[in-house]
PDB file of C-alpha atoms in Angstrom:
ATOM      1  CA  UNK A   1      43.587 -87.936 228.823  1.00 88.00           C
ATOM      2  CA  UNK A   2      42.768 -84.293 227.678  1.00 94.00           C
ATOM      3  CA  UNK A   3      45.305 -82.710 225.235  1.00 96.00           C
ATOM      4  CA  UNK A   4      45.637 -79.166 224.768  1.00 96.00           C
ATOM      5  CA  UNK A   5      48.519 -77.621 222.273  1.00 96.00           C
ATOM      6  CA  UNK A   6      49.099 -74.085 222.053  1.00 96.00           C
ATOM      7  CA  UNK A   7      51.339 -71.327 220.957  1.00 97.00           C
ATOM      8  CA  UNK A   8      50.905 -71.066 217.579  1.00 97.00           C
ATOM      9  CA  UNK A   9      50.384 -67.580 215.488  1.00 97.00           C
ATOM     10  CA  UNK A  10      50.987 -65.664 212.159  1.00 98.00           C
ATOM     11  CA  UNK A  11      54.856 -65.073 211.833  1.00 98.00           C
ATOM     12  CA  UNK A  12      57.070 -64.322 209.204  1.00 98.00           C
ATOM     13  CA  UNK A  13      59.855 -66.557 207.157  1.00 98.00           C
ATOM     14  CA  UNK A  14      62.274 -67.391 209.544  1.00 98.00           C
ATOM     15  CA  UNK A  15      61.084 -66.291 212.607  1.00 98.00           C
ATOM     16  CA  UNK A  16      61.014 -69.026 215.234  1.00 98.00           C
ATOM     17  CA  UNK A  17      57.547 -70.115 217.207  1.00 98.00           C
ATOM     18  CA  UNK A  18      57.637 -72.736 220.435  1.00 98.00           C
ATOM     19  CA  UNK A  19      54.406 -75.208 220.524  1.00 98.00           C
ATOM     20  CA  UNK A  20      53.133 -76.310 223.919  1.00 98.00           C
ATOM     21  CA  UNK A  21      50.624 -79.137 224.507  1.00 98.00           C
ATOM     22  CA  UNK A  22      49.780 -80.136 227.749  1.00 97.00           C
ATOM     23  CA  UNK A  23      48.627 -83.579 228.923  1.00 96.00           C
ATOM     24  CA  UNK A  24      45.929 -84.038 231.751  1.00 94.00           C
ATOM     25  CA  UNK A  25      45.894 -86.860 234.382  1.00 81.00           C
ATOM     26  CA  UNK A  26      48.693 -88.612 235.563  1.00 76.00           C
ATOM     27  CA  UNK A  27      51.189 -91.138 234.216  1.00 88.00           C
ATOM     28  CA  UNK A  28      52.492 -88.404 231.533  1.00 92.00           C
ATOM     29  CA  UNK A  29      56.166 -90.255 231.791  1.00 91.00           C
ATOM     30  CA  UNK A  30      54.236 -93.149 230.542  1.00 93.00           C
ATOM     31  CA  UNK A  31      53.371 -91.410 227.118  1.00 95.00           C
ATOM     32  CA  UNK A  32      55.185 -91.422 224.061  1.00 96.00           C
ATOM     33  CA  UNK A  33      54.289 -87.991 222.091  1.00 97.00           C
ATOM     34  CA  UNK A  34      54.079 -86.574 218.841  1.00 98.00           C
ATOM     35  CA  UNK A  35      53.621 -83.644 216.923  1.00 98.00           C
ATOM     36  CA  UNK A  36      51.755 -83.505 213.308  1.00 98.00           C
ATOM     37  CA  UNK A  37      50.362 -81.024 211.255  1.00 98.00           C
ATOM     38  CA  UNK A  38      47.925 -80.738 208.261  1.00 98.00           C
ATOM     39  CA  UNK A  39      48.039 -77.875 205.714  1.00 96.00           C
ATOM     40  CA  UNK A  40      44.760 -76.905 203.604  1.00 91.00           C
ATOM     41  CA  UNK A  41      44.102 -79.270 201.388  1.00 94.00           C
ATOM     42  CA  UNK A  42      46.622 -82.220 202.386  1.00 96.00           C
ATOM     43  CA  UNK A  43      46.531 -85.257 204.238  1.00 96.00           C
ATOM     44  CA  UNK A  44      48.004 -85.164 208.222  1.00 96.00           C
ATOM     45  CA  UNK A  45      51.707 -85.282 208.175  1.00 97.00           C
ATOM     46  CA  UNK A  46      54.388 -86.535 211.121  1.00 98.00           C
ATOM     47  CA  UNK A  47      56.257 -84.064 212.273  1.00 98.00           C
ATOM     48  CA  UNK A  48      58.526 -85.316 215.360  1.00 98.00           C
ATOM     49  CA  UNK A  49      58.076 -88.074 218.547  1.00 98.00           C
ATOM     50  CA  UNK A  50      59.582 -88.034 221.590  1.00 97.00           C
ATOM     51  CA  UNK A  51      60.014 -91.351 223.717  1.00 96.00           C
ATOM     52  CA  UNK A  52      58.896 -91.378 227.568  1.00 92.00           C
ATOM     53  CA  UNK A  53      61.652 -91.000 229.143  1.00 78.00           C
ATOM     54  CA  UNK A  54      65.135 -91.297 227.386  1.00 68.00           C
ATOM     55  CA  UNK A  55      64.386 -88.095 225.465  1.00 75.00           C
ATOM     56  CA  UNK A  56      64.919 -90.632 221.812  1.00 94.00           C
ATOM     57  CA  UNK A  57      63.532 -88.180 218.827  1.00 96.00           C
ATOM     58  CA  UNK A  58      62.500 -88.643 215.536  1.00 97.00           C
ATOM     59  CA  UNK A  59      61.898 -86.074 212.786  1.00 98.00           C
ATOM     60  CA  UNK A  60      60.233 -85.520 209.468  1.00 98.00           C
ATOM     61  CA  UNK A  61      63.167 -84.799 206.905  1.00 98.00           C
ATOM     62  CA  UNK A  62      61.031 -81.791 206.045  1.00 97.00           C
ATOM     63  CA  UNK A  63      62.014 -80.581 209.484  1.00 98.00           C
ATOM     64  CA  UNK A  64      65.267 -81.930 210.889  1.00 98.00           C
ATOM     65  CA  UNK A  65      67.591 -79.388 211.813  1.00 98.00           C
ATOM     66  CA  UNK A  66      64.942 -76.867 211.912  1.00 98.00           C
ATOM     67  CA  UNK A  67      62.308 -78.280 215.119  1.00 98.00           C
ATOM     68  CA  UNK A  68      63.492 -79.489 218.233  1.00 98.00           C
ATOM     69  CA  UNK A  69      60.554 -82.052 220.287  1.00 97.00           C
ATOM     70  CA  UNK A  70      61.385 -81.796 223.592  1.00 96.00           C
ATOM     71  CA  UNK A  71      59.604 -82.901 227.036  1.00 95.00           C
ATOM     72  CA  UNK A  72      59.020 -81.914 230.729  1.00 94.00           C
ATOM     73  CA  UNK A  73      57.584 -84.667 232.789  1.00 91.00           C
ATOM     74  CA  UNK A  74      57.148 -82.751 235.548  1.00 92.00           C
ATOM     75  CA  UNK A  75      55.038 -80.123 233.608  1.00 95.00           C
ATOM     76  CA  UNK A  76      53.192 -82.661 231.882  1.00 96.00           C
ATOM     77  CA  UNK A  77      54.212 -80.888 228.631  1.00 96.00           C
ATOM     78  CA  UNK A  78      55.923 -81.492 225.170  1.00 97.00           C
ATOM     79  CA  UNK A  79      57.376 -78.484 223.080  1.00 98.00           C
ATOM     80  CA  UNK A  80      58.193 -78.176 219.451  1.00 98.00           C
ATOM     81  CA  UNK A  81      60.635 -75.679 219.113  1.00 98.00           C
ATOM     82  CA  UNK A  82      60.189 -74.307 215.311  1.00 98.00           C
ATOM     83  CA  UNK A  83      63.143 -72.018 213.970  1.00 98.00           C
ATOM     84  CA  UNK A  84      63.628 -70.897 210.450  1.00 98.00           C
ATOM     85  CA  UNK A  85      60.311 -71.221 209.637  1.00 98.00           C
ATOM     86  CA  UNK A  86      59.029 -71.337 206.021  1.00 98.00           C
ATOM     87  CA  UNK A  87      55.665 -70.563 204.246  1.00 97.00           C
ATOM     88  CA  UNK A  88      55.453 -74.482 203.712  1.00 97.00           C
ATOM     89  CA  UNK A  89      55.376 -74.934 207.661  1.00 98.00           C
ATOM     90  CA  UNK A  90      52.582 -73.518 207.461  1.00 98.00           C
ATOM     91  CA  UNK A  91      49.374 -75.799 208.641  1.00 98.00           C
ATOM     92  CA  UNK A  92      47.519 -76.733 211.841  1.00 98.00           C
ATOM     93  CA  UNK A  93      49.302 -78.290 214.291  1.00 98.00           C
ATOM     94  CA  UNK A  94      48.357 -81.427 216.413  1.00 98.00           C
ATOM     95  CA  UNK A  95      49.734 -83.060 219.467  1.00 98.00           C
ATOM     96  CA  UNK A  96      49.561 -86.789 220.020  1.00 98.00           C
ATOM     97  CA  UNK A  97      50.131 -89.425 222.955  1.00 97.00           C
ATOM     98  CA  UNK A  98      50.055 -93.153 223.282  1.00 95.00           C
ATOM     99  CA  UNK A  99      50.858 -95.023 226.318  1.00 93.00           C
ATOM    100  CA  UNK A 100      54.531 -96.876 224.908  1.00 92.00           C
ATOM    101  CA  UNK A 101      55.409-100.100 226.520  1.00 90.00           C
ATOM    102  CA  UNK A 102      59.037 -99.061 226.670  1.00 90.00           C
ATOM    103  CA  UNK A 103      61.258 -96.065 227.554  1.00 88.00           C
ATOM    104  CA  UNK A 104      62.623 -96.213 224.145  1.00 89.00           C
ATOM    105  CA  UNK A 105      59.631 -96.545 221.688  1.00 90.00           C
ATOM    106  CA  UNK A 106      58.626 -93.736 219.450  1.00 94.00           C
ATOM    107  CA  UNK A 107      56.024 -93.629 217.040  1.00 96.00           C
ATOM    108  CA  UNK A 108      55.711 -91.908 213.285  1.00 96.00           C
ATOM    109  CA  UNK A 109      52.772 -93.231 212.470  1.00 96.00           C
ATOM    110  CA  UNK A 110      49.514 -91.542 213.774  1.00 96.00           C
ATOM    111  CA  UNK A 111      47.838 -94.281 213.459  1.00 96.00           C
ATOM    112  CA  UNK A 112      49.758 -95.330 216.281  1.00 96.00           C
ATOM    113  CA  UNK A 113      48.419 -92.826 219.048  1.00 97.00           C
ATOM    114  CA  UNK A 114      45.367 -92.832 221.040  1.00 94.00           C
ATOM    115  CA  UNK A 115      45.004 -89.525 222.136  1.00 96.00           C
ATOM    116  CA  UNK A 116      44.647 -86.255 219.737  1.00 97.00           C
ATOM    117  CA  UNK A 117      44.450 -82.853 221.040  1.00 94.00           C
ATOM    118  CA  UNK A 118      43.025 -80.130 218.935  1.00 93.00           C
ATOM    119  CA  UNK A 119      45.326 -78.247 217.065  1.00 94.00           C
ATOM    120  CA  UNK A 120      47.024 -74.615 217.073  1.00 97.00           C
ATOM    121  CA  UNK A 121      47.399 -72.887 213.755  1.00 98.00           C
ATOM    122  CA  UNK A 122      50.685 -71.775 212.786  1.00 98.00           C
ATOM    123  CA  UNK A 123      50.858 -69.437 209.757  1.00 98.00           C
ATOM    124  CA  UNK A 124      53.871 -68.461 207.918  1.00 98.00           C
ATOM    125  CA  UNK A 125      54.312 -65.418 205.594  1.00 97.00           C
ATOM    126  CA  UNK A 126      56.523 -64.563 203.417  1.00 93.00           C
TER     127      UNK A 126
END
C-alpha cells in the first residue's frame, strides 16, 4: 500500500487549501484514513480522521470548524479541505491508513495506523 499526499504550498493567513492523498492498490474502502501534521520542533499531532464508508469523522479541536475531511472511494482518495488558515497551521501534513474492522471505526492515535505517506508542506504566512 502506498500513499501519496499532495496539494501543500505557501498561502496567506485566511486562505484556503485542499490536500489530497491517493492510496494505491485495491481495498481503499476497507481503510480508515487520517491526516496528521508535524510542525518544526514539535511532535506529530492528529488533525482529522474519517471512517471507511459512513463518513464518520473526528477533528482536532484546533481545526474543528475550519477543516473538513472527506473521501472518494471510487478515486482511492482522501481530502483535507482547510479554510481560514493561520500561521499556526504551518506544518508537514501526512496521510495515514489502516484497515478498519467495521464501517464505523475511526482512529485519532497515530500509532493505530499501519501505512503512511510522505508529507506535503503547508506554510501559512501572516
